[in-house]
Amino acid sequence: MEKDKRTSRIYNYQNINNLQSKPEPDFIMKGLEAGMVGFIVGNGGAGKGWFINHMLFASINKTTNFLFEGLDKAPKIAYFSFEDNYAQWSRRAYDCNLYYNNQTELNKANDTFTFHDYSETGGMFKDLETLEVIEDMKKDIKDNNSKLVIIDTLSVINQRYNENDNREMAILLEELKQFARETNTAVLIVHHTNKTAINANTETNEASMRGASALIGNARFVLTLEKSKIEDPSNKKNKIYCKNWVEVRMDKVNFIKPESRIYYRNSLGVLIEQSQATQVVDDKDITDSSNKIII
C-alpha cells in the first residue's frame, strides 16, 4: 500500500516533546530562509539598483553586507532583471567593480554571481506563454546552483493580477512562494513605495509599499531603502532628504531583531556601508539648496 503522503505534514505534542534543542532557522540571508519571499522596497532614486549591486559584490566577498553577517558563507545570487538590460546594468556594475576591487578580499567567497537579462521576455505573470519564462528561470537557477534570487521589478513581472486587489496579490505571492519552494531558494522582489504614504512621514515605510496590503501581509521580509533625513540647519522645523546618504531598514522580518544601516553614495554612485555608529552629517551635497528636499 502506498504511504499516505499527508503523514509527513502531521506533527503532535510528542514531536515537540522529543526535541533536544530549539530548531535554528537555516538562513539563506539574514531573516530569509529557502522557500520564503520578501521585498526590496524604495522610491525612485533611493538607490535600490546600487544596493542590489552591493549585495552581488558582497556575495563574492569584494565588500561586506549586513544581510550576510553571521552566515558561514554568503549565498550565490541570481539577479533576474526584467527592467534593465545587460548594457544598462553593466554600467553600474563596472563602477562597483572599479571601487570594490580596491577593497580587501575576504575568505569563503563564491566564484561568481549571475545577472540574467530577461528585459524582453514580457514578465513572469502575463499569459500562458510566460510559463516558458518561469521554466527558463528555474533552469538558470539550477544550472548556476543559485540560492538567493532577486527579481526586478514587481510592476514589470506582473501584468496578470491587479496590484491593488488583496485577493489577487495573495494569489501572486503564493505563486512566488511556490517558485521559491520548487527552486529551493529565497526570493527577493524589487518593488516601489507609495509616494503619498512616504510624504505622510510615517515612522517606517512598511505601510507605504505600493499596492494592496496583502503584499506585506503575505511576505516574510521587507527591506526598505530611503534617502536619509536630517534637520535643516536653517530651520529646525524642517527635515532634509540627503542626496548621498541612504538608510536601509528591515521593516518586516521574522526570527531576528530588525536592523538598519547607513550607506554613503560615493562620486561613482557606489554605496559604501557605514558603521552602525555613523551619523549622517550636513555635507556639501545637502547645504546646496539645489540638492535638498525639505519635508
PDB file of C-alpha atoms in Angstrom:
ATOM      1  CA  MET A   1       0.000   0.000   0.000  1.00  0.00           C
ATOM      2  CA  GLU A   2       1.336   3.431  -0.936  1.00  0.00           C
ATOM      3  CA  LYS A   3       2.293   5.517   2.058  1.00  0.00           C
ATOM      4  CA  ASP A   4      -0.113   8.345   2.859  1.00  0.00           C
ATOM      5  CA  LYS A   5       1.813  11.458   1.797  1.00  0.00           C
ATOM      6  CA  ARG A   6      -0.031  13.553   4.367  1.00  0.00           C
ATOM      7  CA  THR A   7       1.721  11.879   7.307  1.00  0.00           C
ATOM      8  CA  SER A   8       4.875  13.920   6.633  1.00  0.00           C
ATOM      9  CA  ARG A   9       2.831  17.057   7.336  1.00  0.00           C
ATOM     10  CA  ILE A  10       1.246  15.884  10.596  1.00  0.00           C
ATOM     11  CA  TYR A  11       3.017  16.504  13.914  1.00  0.00           C
ATOM     12  CA  ASN A  12       1.788  16.395  17.511  1.00  0.00           C
ATOM     13  CA  TYR A  13       2.892  17.232  21.023  1.00  0.00           C
ATOM     14  CA  GLN A  14       5.235  14.257  21.190  1.00  0.00           C
ATOM     15  CA  ASN A  15       7.267  15.606  18.294  1.00  0.00           C
ATOM     16  CA  ILE A  16       7.829  18.837  20.222  1.00  0.00           C
ATOM     17  CA  ASN A  17       8.497  16.991  23.476  1.00  0.00           C
ATOM     18  CA  ASN A  18      11.185  14.900  21.788  1.00  0.00           C
ATOM     19  CA  LEU A  19      13.134  17.919  20.555  1.00  0.00           C
ATOM     20  CA  GLN A  20      16.508  18.099  22.297  1.00  0.00           C
ATOM     21  CA  SER A  21      17.042  21.768  21.424  1.00  0.00           C
ATOM     22  CA  LYS A  22      15.247  24.656  19.799  1.00  0.00           C
ATOM     23  CA  PRO A  23      15.461  24.369  15.974  1.00  0.00           C
ATOM     24  CA  GLU A  24      17.541  27.142  14.479  1.00  0.00           C
ATOM     25  CA  PRO A  25      16.483  28.891  11.239  1.00  0.00           C
ATOM     26  CA  ASP A  26      18.520  27.935   8.189  1.00  0.00           C
ATOM     27  CA  PHE A  27      19.017  31.371   6.683  1.00  0.00           C
ATOM     28  CA  ILE A  28      19.899  31.941   3.033  1.00  0.00           C
ATOM     29  CA  MET A  29      20.403  35.566   4.080  1.00  0.00           C
ATOM     30  CA  LYS A  30      19.645  37.217   7.380  1.00  0.00           C
ATOM     31  CA  GLY A  31      15.898  36.879   8.068  1.00  0.00           C
ATOM     32  CA  LEU A  32      15.037  34.823   4.962  1.00  0.00           C
ATOM     33  CA  GLU A  33      15.048  31.037   4.571  1.00  0.00           C
ATOM     34  CA  ALA A  34      14.655  28.904   1.449  1.00  0.00           C
ATOM     35  CA  GLY A  35      11.058  28.872   0.224  1.00  0.00           C
ATOM     36  CA  MET A  36      10.369  32.377   1.525  1.00  0.00           C
ATOM     37  CA  VAL A  37       9.582  35.561  -0.417  1.00  0.00           C
ATOM     38  CA  GLY A  38      10.496  39.097   0.580  1.00  0.00           C
ATOM     39  CA  PHE A  39      10.744  42.583  -0.904  1.00  0.00           C
ATOM     40  CA  ILE A  40      13.368  45.247  -1.514  1.00  0.00           C
ATOM     41  CA  VAL A  41      11.358  48.469  -1.490  1.00  0.00           C
ATOM     42  CA  GLY A  42      12.218  52.073  -2.256  1.00  0.00           C
ATOM     43  CA  ASN A  43      11.115  55.120  -4.174  1.00  0.00           C
ATOM     44  CA  GLY A  44      12.806  56.287  -7.356  1.00  0.00           C
ATOM     45  CA  GLY A  45      16.371  57.423  -6.732  1.00  0.00           C
ATOM     46  CA  ALA A  46      16.626  55.764  -3.329  1.00  0.00           C
ATOM     47  CA  GLY A  47      19.425  53.514  -4.542  1.00  0.00           C
ATOM     48  CA  LYS A  48      17.756  50.101  -4.978  1.00  0.00           C
ATOM     49  CA  GLY A  49      19.871  49.212  -8.009  1.00  0.00           C
ATOM     50  CA  TRP A  50      23.101  50.245  -6.320  1.00  0.00           C
ATOM     51  CA  PHE A  51      22.166  48.320  -3.172  1.00  0.00           C
ATOM     52  CA  ILE A  52      21.481  45.182  -5.202  1.00  0.00           C
ATOM     53  CA  ASN A  53      24.914  45.543  -6.790  1.00  0.00           C
ATOM     54  CA  HIS A  54      26.320  45.922  -3.288  1.00  0.00           C
ATOM     55  CA  MET A  55      24.710  42.585  -2.383  1.00  0.00           C
ATOM     56  CA  LEU A  56      26.089  40.950  -5.542  1.00  0.00           C
ATOM     57  CA  PHE A  57      29.649  42.044  -4.850  1.00  0.00           C
ATOM     58  CA  ALA A  58      29.309  41.154  -1.157  1.00  0.00           C
ATOM     59  CA  SER A  59      28.299  37.618  -2.175  1.00  0.00           C
ATOM     60  CA  ILE A  60      31.745  37.172  -3.777  1.00  0.00           C
ATOM     61  CA  ASN A  61      33.398  38.969  -0.861  1.00  0.00           C
ATOM     62  CA  LYS A  62      34.511  42.091  -2.683  1.00  0.00           C
ATOM     63  CA  THR A  63      32.812  44.007   0.126  1.00  0.00           C
ATOM     64  CA  THR A  64      30.605  43.292   3.147  1.00  0.00           C
ATOM     65  CA  ASN A  65      26.834  43.427   3.610  1.00  0.00           C
ATOM     66  CA  PHE A  66      24.980  43.207   6.916  1.00  0.00           C
ATOM     67  CA  LEU A  67      22.403  40.829   5.399  1.00  0.00           C
ATOM     68  CA  PHE A  68      25.090  38.133   5.212  1.00  0.00           C
ATOM     69  CA  GLU A  69      26.542  38.655   8.682  1.00  0.00           C
ATOM     70  CA  GLY A  70      26.528  35.514  10.824  1.00  0.00           C
ATOM     71  CA  LEU A  71      26.415  33.166   7.821  1.00  0.00           C
ATOM     72  CA  ASP A  72      29.208  30.681   7.117  1.00  0.00           C
ATOM     73  CA  LYS A  73      29.144  31.841   3.514  1.00  0.00           C
ATOM     74  CA  ALA A  74      27.135  34.358   1.521  1.00  0.00           C
ATOM     75  CA  PRO A  75      24.633  32.776  -0.895  1.00  0.00           C
ATOM     76  CA  LYS A  76      25.245  32.516  -4.618  1.00  0.00           C
ATOM     77  CA  ILE A  77      22.911  35.136  -6.104  1.00  0.00           C
ATOM     78  CA  ALA A  78      20.942  35.081  -9.347  1.00  0.00           C
ATOM     79  CA  TYR A  79      19.718  38.548 -10.318  1.00  0.00           C
ATOM     80  CA  PHE A  80      16.852  38.423 -12.837  1.00  0.00           C
ATOM     81  CA  SER A  81      16.269  41.841 -14.384  1.00  0.00           C
ATOM     82  CA  PHE A  82      13.007  42.295 -16.263  1.00  0.00           C
ATOM     83  CA  GLU A  83      13.596  46.049 -16.394  1.00  0.00           C
ATOM     84  CA  ASP A  84      17.235  46.960 -17.127  1.00  0.00           C
ATOM     85  CA  ASN A  85      19.072  45.063 -19.851  1.00  0.00           C
ATOM     86  CA  TYR A  86      22.683  43.927 -19.536  1.00  0.00           C
ATOM     87  CA  ALA A  87      24.133  47.086 -21.101  1.00  0.00           C
ATOM     88  CA  GLN A  88      22.225  49.306 -18.648  1.00  0.00           C
ATOM     89  CA  TRP A  89      23.103  47.199 -15.605  1.00  0.00           C
ATOM     90  CA  SER A  90      26.743  46.698 -16.575  1.00  0.00           C
ATOM     91  CA  ARG A  91      27.472  50.432 -16.411  1.00  0.00           C
ATOM     92  CA  ARG A  92      26.672  50.454 -12.704  1.00  0.00           C
ATOM     93  CA  ALA A  93      28.372  47.108 -12.150  1.00  0.00           C
ATOM     94  CA  TYR A  94      31.546  48.418 -13.826  1.00  0.00           C
ATOM     95  CA  ASP A  95      31.729  51.320 -11.357  1.00  0.00           C
ATOM     96  CA  CYS A  96      31.089  48.964  -8.443  1.00  0.00           C
ATOM     97  CA  ASN A  97      33.862  46.648  -9.598  1.00  0.00           C
ATOM     98  CA  LEU A  98      36.218  49.593 -10.018  1.00  0.00           C
ATOM     99  CA  TYR A  99      35.642  50.611  -6.406  1.00  0.00           C
ATOM    100  CA  TYR A 100      35.287  47.218  -4.709  1.00  0.00           C
ATOM    101  CA  ASN A 101      38.427  45.797  -6.359  1.00  0.00           C
ATOM    102  CA  ASN A 102      40.368  48.185  -4.150  1.00  0.00           C
ATOM    103  CA  GLN A 103      38.891  46.595  -1.044  1.00  0.00           C
ATOM    104  CA  THR A 104      40.433  43.750   0.935  1.00  0.00           C
ATOM    105  CA  GLU A 105      39.133  40.385  -0.237  1.00  0.00           C
ATOM    106  CA  LEU A 106      37.720  38.133   2.470  1.00  0.00           C
ATOM    107  CA  ASN A 107      37.676  34.362   2.791  1.00  0.00           C
ATOM    108  CA  LYS A 108      34.949  31.892   1.774  1.00  0.00           C
ATOM    109  CA  ALA A 109      33.948  33.759  -1.373  1.00  0.00           C
ATOM    110  CA  ASN A 110      31.637  32.339  -4.021  1.00  0.00           C
ATOM    111  CA  ASP A 111      33.073  32.034  -7.501  1.00  0.00           C
ATOM    112  CA  THR A 112      30.547  34.380  -9.058  1.00  0.00           C
ATOM    113  CA  PHE A 113      27.061  35.850  -9.120  1.00  0.00           C
ATOM    114  CA  THR A 114      24.893  35.802 -12.245  1.00  0.00           C
ATOM    115  CA  PHE A 115      22.947  38.553 -13.990  1.00  0.00           C
ATOM    116  CA  HIS A 116      20.052  37.329 -16.134  1.00  0.00           C
ATOM    117  CA  ASP A 117      18.775  39.688 -18.828  1.00  0.00           C
ATOM    118  CA  TYR A 118      15.035  38.996 -19.034  1.00  0.00           C
ATOM    119  CA  SER A 119      14.189  42.526 -20.152  1.00  0.00           C
ATOM    120  CA  GLU A 120      12.481  41.393 -23.376  1.00  0.00           C
ATOM    121  CA  THR A 121      10.593  38.352 -22.068  1.00  0.00           C
ATOM    122  CA  GLY A 122       7.293  40.053 -21.210  1.00  0.00           C
ATOM    123  CA  GLY A 123       7.316  39.222 -17.497  1.00  0.00           C
ATOM    124  CA  MET A 124       6.641  36.186 -15.326  1.00  0.00           C
ATOM    125  CA  PHE A 125       2.899  36.615 -14.871  1.00  0.00           C
ATOM    126  CA  LYS A 126       1.284  37.786 -18.075  1.00  0.00           C
ATOM    127  CA  ASP A 127      -0.271  34.947 -20.086  1.00  0.00           C
ATOM    128  CA  LEU A 128       0.233  31.242 -20.681  1.00  0.00           C
ATOM    129  CA  GLU A 129       3.222  31.945 -22.894  1.00  0.00           C
ATOM    130  CA  THR A 130       5.119  33.322 -19.905  1.00  0.00           C
ATOM    131  CA  LEU A 131       5.096  29.854 -18.342  1.00  0.00           C
ATOM    132  CA  GLU A 132       8.146  29.302 -20.545  1.00  0.00           C
ATOM    133  CA  VAL A 133       9.818  32.260 -18.853  1.00  0.00           C
ATOM    134  CA  ILE A 134       9.345  30.703 -15.422  1.00  0.00           C
ATOM    135  CA  GLU A 135      10.682  27.356 -16.623  1.00  0.00           C
ATOM    136  CA  ASP A 136      13.715  29.110 -18.126  1.00  0.00           C
ATOM    137  CA  MET A 137      14.325  30.867 -14.803  1.00  0.00           C
ATOM    138  CA  LYS A 138      14.151  27.578 -12.919  1.00  0.00           C
ATOM    139  CA  LYS A 139      16.705  26.080 -15.294  1.00  0.00           C
ATOM    140  CA  ASP A 140      19.023  29.087 -14.919  1.00  0.00           C
ATOM    141  CA  ILE A 141      18.823  28.775 -11.128  1.00  0.00           C
ATOM    142  CA  LYS A 142      19.555  25.057 -11.182  1.00  0.00           C
ATOM    143  CA  ASP A 143      22.399  25.347 -13.690  1.00  0.00           C
ATOM    144  CA  ASN A 144      24.119  28.013 -11.586  1.00  0.00           C
ATOM    145  CA  ASN A 145      23.274  26.479  -8.191  1.00  0.00           C
ATOM    146  CA  SER A 146      21.861  29.827  -7.043  1.00  0.00           C
ATOM    147  CA  LYS A 147      20.450  30.129  -3.523  1.00  0.00           C
ATOM    148  CA  LEU A 148      19.207  33.742  -3.401  1.00  0.00           C
ATOM    149  CA  VAL A 149      17.090  35.050  -6.278  1.00  0.00           C
ATOM    150  CA  ILE A 150      16.500  38.788  -6.822  1.00  0.00           C
ATOM    151  CA  ILE A 151      13.742  39.684  -9.316  1.00  0.00           C
ATOM    152  CA  ASP A 152      13.419  43.246 -10.633  1.00  0.00           C
ATOM    153  CA  THR A 153      10.677  44.590 -10.610  1.00  0.00           C
ATOM    154  CA  LEU A 154       7.180  43.572  -9.472  1.00  0.00           C
ATOM    155  CA  SER A 155       5.444  46.044 -11.772  1.00  0.00           C
ATOM    156  CA  VAL A 156       7.196  44.529 -14.806  1.00  0.00           C
ATOM    157  CA  ILE A 157       6.931  40.817 -13.992  1.00  0.00           C
ATOM    158  CA  ASN A 158       3.198  41.066 -13.233  1.00  0.00           C
ATOM    159  CA  GLN A 159       0.576  42.027 -15.781  1.00  0.00           C
ATOM    160  CA  ARG A 160      -1.879  39.307 -14.797  1.00  0.00           C
ATOM    161  CA  TYR A 161      -3.004  40.395 -11.356  1.00  0.00           C
ATOM    162  CA  ASN A 162      -4.379  43.680 -10.015  1.00  0.00           C
ATOM    163  CA  GLU A 163      -1.714  45.188  -7.767  1.00  0.00           C
ATOM    164  CA  ASN A 164      -4.355  46.925  -5.625  1.00  0.00           C
ATOM    165  CA  ASP A 165      -6.550  43.856  -5.080  1.00  0.00           C
ATOM    166  CA  ASN A 166      -5.777  41.954  -1.861  1.00  0.00           C
ATOM    167  CA  ARG A 167      -7.109  38.638  -3.134  1.00  0.00           C
ATOM    168  CA  GLU A 168      -5.140  38.807  -6.366  1.00  0.00           C
ATOM    169  CA  MET A 169      -1.945  39.884  -4.630  1.00  0.00           C
ATOM    170  CA  ALA A 170      -2.315  36.971  -2.212  1.00  0.00           C
ATOM    171  CA  ILE A 171      -2.518  34.658  -5.234  1.00  0.00           C
ATOM    172  CA  LEU A 172       0.552  36.288  -6.790  1.00  0.00           C
ATOM    173  CA  LEU A 173       2.544  35.903  -3.572  1.00  0.00           C
ATOM    174  CA  GLU A 174       1.539  32.243  -3.359  1.00  0.00           C
ATOM    175  CA  GLU A 175       2.809  31.697  -6.915  1.00  0.00           C
ATOM    176  CA  LEU A 176       6.102  33.334  -5.991  1.00  0.00           C
ATOM    177  CA  LYS A 177       6.368  31.204  -2.847  1.00  0.00           C
ATOM    178  CA  GLN A 178       5.762  28.094  -4.920  1.00  0.00           C
ATOM    179  CA  PHE A 179       8.547  29.247  -7.247  1.00  0.00           C
ATOM    180  CA  ALA A 180      10.857  29.672  -4.215  1.00  0.00           C
ATOM    181  CA  ARG A 181       9.966  26.227  -2.870  1.00  0.00           C
ATOM    182  CA  GLU A 182      10.449  24.491  -6.209  1.00  0.00           C
ATOM    183  CA  THR A 183      13.864  26.102  -6.710  1.00  0.00           C
ATOM    184  CA  ASN A 184      14.808  25.773  -3.015  1.00  0.00           C
ATOM    185  CA  THR A 185      15.787  29.430  -2.938  1.00  0.00           C
ATOM    186  CA  ALA A 186      14.918  32.590  -1.064  1.00  0.00           C
ATOM    187  CA  VAL A 187      13.333  35.163  -3.384  1.00  0.00           C
ATOM    188  CA  LEU A 188      13.541  38.954  -3.117  1.00  0.00           C
ATOM    189  CA  ILE A 189      11.238  41.042  -5.318  1.00  0.00           C
ATOM    190  CA  VAL A 190      12.134  44.648  -6.077  1.00  0.00           C
ATOM    191  CA  HIS A 191       9.163  46.987  -5.647  1.00  0.00           C
ATOM    192  CA  HIS A 192       8.338  50.678  -5.347  1.00  0.00           C
ATOM    193  CA  THR A 193       6.946  52.721  -2.486  1.00  0.00           C
ATOM    194  CA  ASN A 194       3.704  54.635  -2.465  1.00  0.00           C
ATOM    195  CA  LYS A 195       4.676  58.304  -2.822  1.00  0.00           C
ATOM    196  CA  THR A 196       1.601  59.517  -0.936  1.00  0.00           C
ATOM    197  CA  ALA A 197       2.441  57.367   2.072  1.00  0.00           C
ATOM    198  CA  ILE A 198       6.082  58.449   2.018  1.00  0.00           C
ATOM    199  CA  ASN A 199       5.069  62.084   2.149  1.00  0.00           C
ATOM    200  CA  ALA A 200       2.959  61.294   5.214  1.00  0.00           C
ATOM    201  CA  ASN A 201       6.322  60.908   7.021  1.00  0.00           C
ATOM    202  CA  THR A 202       5.472  57.701   8.914  1.00  0.00           C
ATOM    203  CA  GLU A 203       7.992  56.049  11.230  1.00  0.00           C
ATOM    204  CA  THR A 204       8.611  53.174   8.779  1.00  0.00           C
ATOM    205  CA  ASN A 205       7.877  52.543   5.137  1.00  0.00           C
ATOM    206  CA  GLU A 206       6.259  49.136   5.706  1.00  0.00           C
ATOM    207  CA  ALA A 207       2.817  50.645   5.202  1.00  0.00           C
ATOM    208  CA  SER A 208       3.997  52.658   2.230  1.00  0.00           C
ATOM    209  CA  MET A 209       4.769  49.750  -0.090  1.00  0.00           C
ATOM    210  CA  ARG A 210       2.766  50.338  -3.247  1.00  0.00           C
ATOM    211  CA  GLY A 211      -0.259  48.158  -3.848  1.00  0.00           C
ATOM    212  CA  ALA A 212      -2.591  46.011  -1.751  1.00  0.00           C
ATOM    213  CA  SER A 213      -1.772  45.317   1.899  1.00  0.00           C
ATOM    214  CA  ALA A 214      -1.676  41.587   1.106  1.00  0.00           C
ATOM    215  CA  LEU A 215       1.777  42.137  -0.401  1.00  0.00           C
ATOM    216  CA  ILE A 216       3.188  42.968   3.010  1.00  0.00           C
ATOM    217  CA  GLY A 217       0.886  40.584   4.841  1.00  0.00           C
ATOM    218  CA  ASN A 218       1.978  37.584   2.806  1.00  0.00           C
ATOM    219  CA  ALA A 219       5.689  38.411   2.557  1.00  0.00           C
ATOM    220  CA  ARG A 220       8.121  37.241   5.228  1.00  0.00           C
ATOM    221  CA  PHE A 221      10.611  40.057   4.780  1.00  0.00           C
ATOM    222  CA  VAL A 222      10.531  43.737   3.745  1.00  0.00           C
ATOM    223  CA  LEU A 223      13.734  45.713   3.278  1.00  0.00           C
ATOM    224  CA  THR A 224      13.223  49.443   2.717  1.00  0.00           C
ATOM    225  CA  LEU A 225      15.651  51.935   1.216  1.00  0.00           C
ATOM    226  CA  GLU A 226      15.151  55.640   1.794  1.00  0.00           C
ATOM    227  CA  LYS A 227      17.304  58.709   1.468  1.00  0.00           C
ATOM    228  CA  SER A 228      18.440  59.660   4.965  1.00  0.00           C
ATOM    229  CA  LYS A 229      16.892  62.670   6.686  1.00  0.00           C
ATOM    230  CA  ILE A 230      18.464  65.296   8.943  1.00  0.00           C
ATOM    231  CA  GLU A 231      17.269  68.549  10.457  1.00  0.00           C
ATOM    232  CA  ASP A 232      17.505  71.583   8.196  1.00  0.00           C
ATOM    233  CA  PRO A 233      20.259  73.746   9.760  1.00  0.00           C
ATOM    234  CA  SER A 234      18.424  76.889   8.651  1.00  0.00           C
ATOM    235  CA  ASN A 235      15.042  75.813  10.064  1.00  0.00           C
ATOM    236  CA  LYS A 236      14.823  73.122  12.773  1.00  0.00           C
ATOM    237  CA  LYS A 237      11.152  72.529  11.974  1.00  0.00           C
ATOM    238  CA  ASN A 238      12.069  71.109   8.567  1.00  0.00           C
ATOM    239  CA  LYS A 239      13.877  67.920   7.650  1.00  0.00           C
ATOM    240  CA  ILE A 240      16.061  67.404   4.617  1.00  0.00           C
ATOM    241  CA  TYR A 241      16.381  64.333   2.438  1.00  0.00           C
ATOM    242  CA  CYS A 242      20.125  63.901   1.883  1.00  0.00           C
ATOM    243  CA  LYS A 243      21.254  63.240  -1.657  1.00  0.00           C
ATOM    244  CA  ASN A 244      24.128  60.847  -0.942  1.00  0.00           C
ATOM    245  CA  TRP A 245      23.113  59.125   2.285  1.00  0.00           C
ATOM    246  CA  VAL A 246      20.816  56.093   2.197  1.00  0.00           C
ATOM    247  CA  GLU A 247      19.129  54.352   5.121  1.00  0.00           C
ATOM    248  CA  VAL A 248      18.444  50.632   4.685  1.00  0.00           C
ATOM    249  CA  ARG A 249      15.893  49.186   7.126  1.00  0.00           C
ATOM    250  CA  MET A 250      14.350  45.824   7.875  1.00  0.00           C
ATOM    251  CA  ASP A 251      10.748  46.997   8.104  1.00  0.00           C
ATOM    252  CA  LYS A 252       9.413  43.458   8.393  1.00  0.00           C
ATOM    253  CA  VAL A 253      11.462  40.466   9.439  1.00  0.00           C
ATOM    254  CA  ASN A 254      10.884  37.175  11.273  1.00  0.00           C
ATOM    255  CA  PHE A 255      13.079  35.302  13.760  1.00  0.00           C
ATOM    256  CA  ILE A 256      15.595  38.100  14.304  1.00  0.00           C
ATOM    257  CA  LYS A 257      15.732  41.652  15.590  1.00  0.00           C
ATOM    258  CA  PRO A 258      15.172  44.271  12.844  1.00  0.00           C
ATOM    259  CA  GLU A 259      18.244  46.252  11.885  1.00  0.00           C
ATOM    260  CA  SER A 260      19.068  49.368   9.921  1.00  0.00           C
ATOM    261  CA  ARG A 261      22.262  50.561   8.277  1.00  0.00           C
ATOM    262  CA  ILE A 262      23.509  53.750   6.700  1.00  0.00           C
ATOM    263  CA  TYR A 263      25.231  53.805   3.309  1.00  0.00           C
ATOM    264  CA  TYR A 264      27.109  56.625   1.655  1.00  0.00           C
ATOM    265  CA  ARG A 265      26.974  57.077  -2.119  1.00  0.00           C
ATOM    266  CA  ASN A 266      30.445  57.993  -3.401  1.00  0.00           C
ATOM    267  CA  SER A 267      31.322  60.001  -6.508  1.00  0.00           C
ATOM    268  CA  LEU A 268      30.834  56.928  -8.730  1.00  0.00           C
ATOM    269  CA  GLY A 269      27.411  56.297  -7.203  1.00  0.00           C
ATOM    270  CA  VAL A 270      28.603  53.191  -5.367  1.00  0.00           C
ATOM    271  CA  LEU A 271      27.023  52.577  -1.957  1.00  0.00           C
ATOM    272  CA  ILE A 272      29.511  52.157   0.881  1.00  0.00           C
ATOM    273  CA  GLU A 273      28.258  50.608   4.106  1.00  0.00           C
ATOM    274  CA  GLN A 274      28.984  52.674   7.208  1.00  0.00           C
ATOM    275  CA  SER A 275      29.403  51.566  10.794  1.00  0.00           C
ATOM    276  CA  GLN A 276      26.281  51.401  12.927  1.00  0.00           C
ATOM    277  CA  ALA A 277      27.502  54.392  14.918  1.00  0.00           C
ATOM    278  CA  THR A 278      27.741  56.611  11.828  1.00  0.00           C
ATOM    279  CA  GLN A 279      25.735  59.812  11.963  1.00  0.00           C
ATOM    280  CA  VAL A 280      24.504  61.471   8.791  1.00  0.00           C
ATOM    281  CA  VAL A 281      26.172  64.862   8.598  1.00  0.00           C
ATOM    282  CA  ASP A 282      25.483  68.137   6.888  1.00  0.00           C
ATOM    283  CA  ASP A 283      27.914  67.923   3.970  1.00  0.00           C
ATOM    284  CA  LYS A 284      28.372  69.907   0.770  1.00  0.00           C
ATOM    285  CA  ASP A 285      25.706  67.874  -1.060  1.00  0.00           C
ATOM    286  CA  ILE A 286      22.883  68.993   1.201  1.00  0.00           C
ATOM    287  CA  THR A 287      23.957  72.519   2.102  1.00  0.00           C
ATOM    288  CA  ASP A 288      23.493  73.314  -1.569  1.00  0.00           C
ATOM    289  CA  SER A 289      19.810  74.260  -1.806  1.00  0.00           C
ATOM    290  CA  SER A 290      19.534  72.612  -5.231  1.00  0.00           C
ATOM    291  CA  ASN A 291      20.331  69.230  -3.643  1.00  0.00           C
ATOM    292  CA  LYS A 292      17.938  69.230  -0.737  1.00  0.00           C
ATOM    293  CA  ILE A 293      14.255  68.358  -0.435  1.00  0.00           C
ATOM    294  CA  ILE A 294      12.525  69.852   2.573  1.00  0.00           C
ATOM    295  CA  ILE A 295       9.739  67.799   4.211  1.00  0.00           C
TER     296      ILE A 295
END
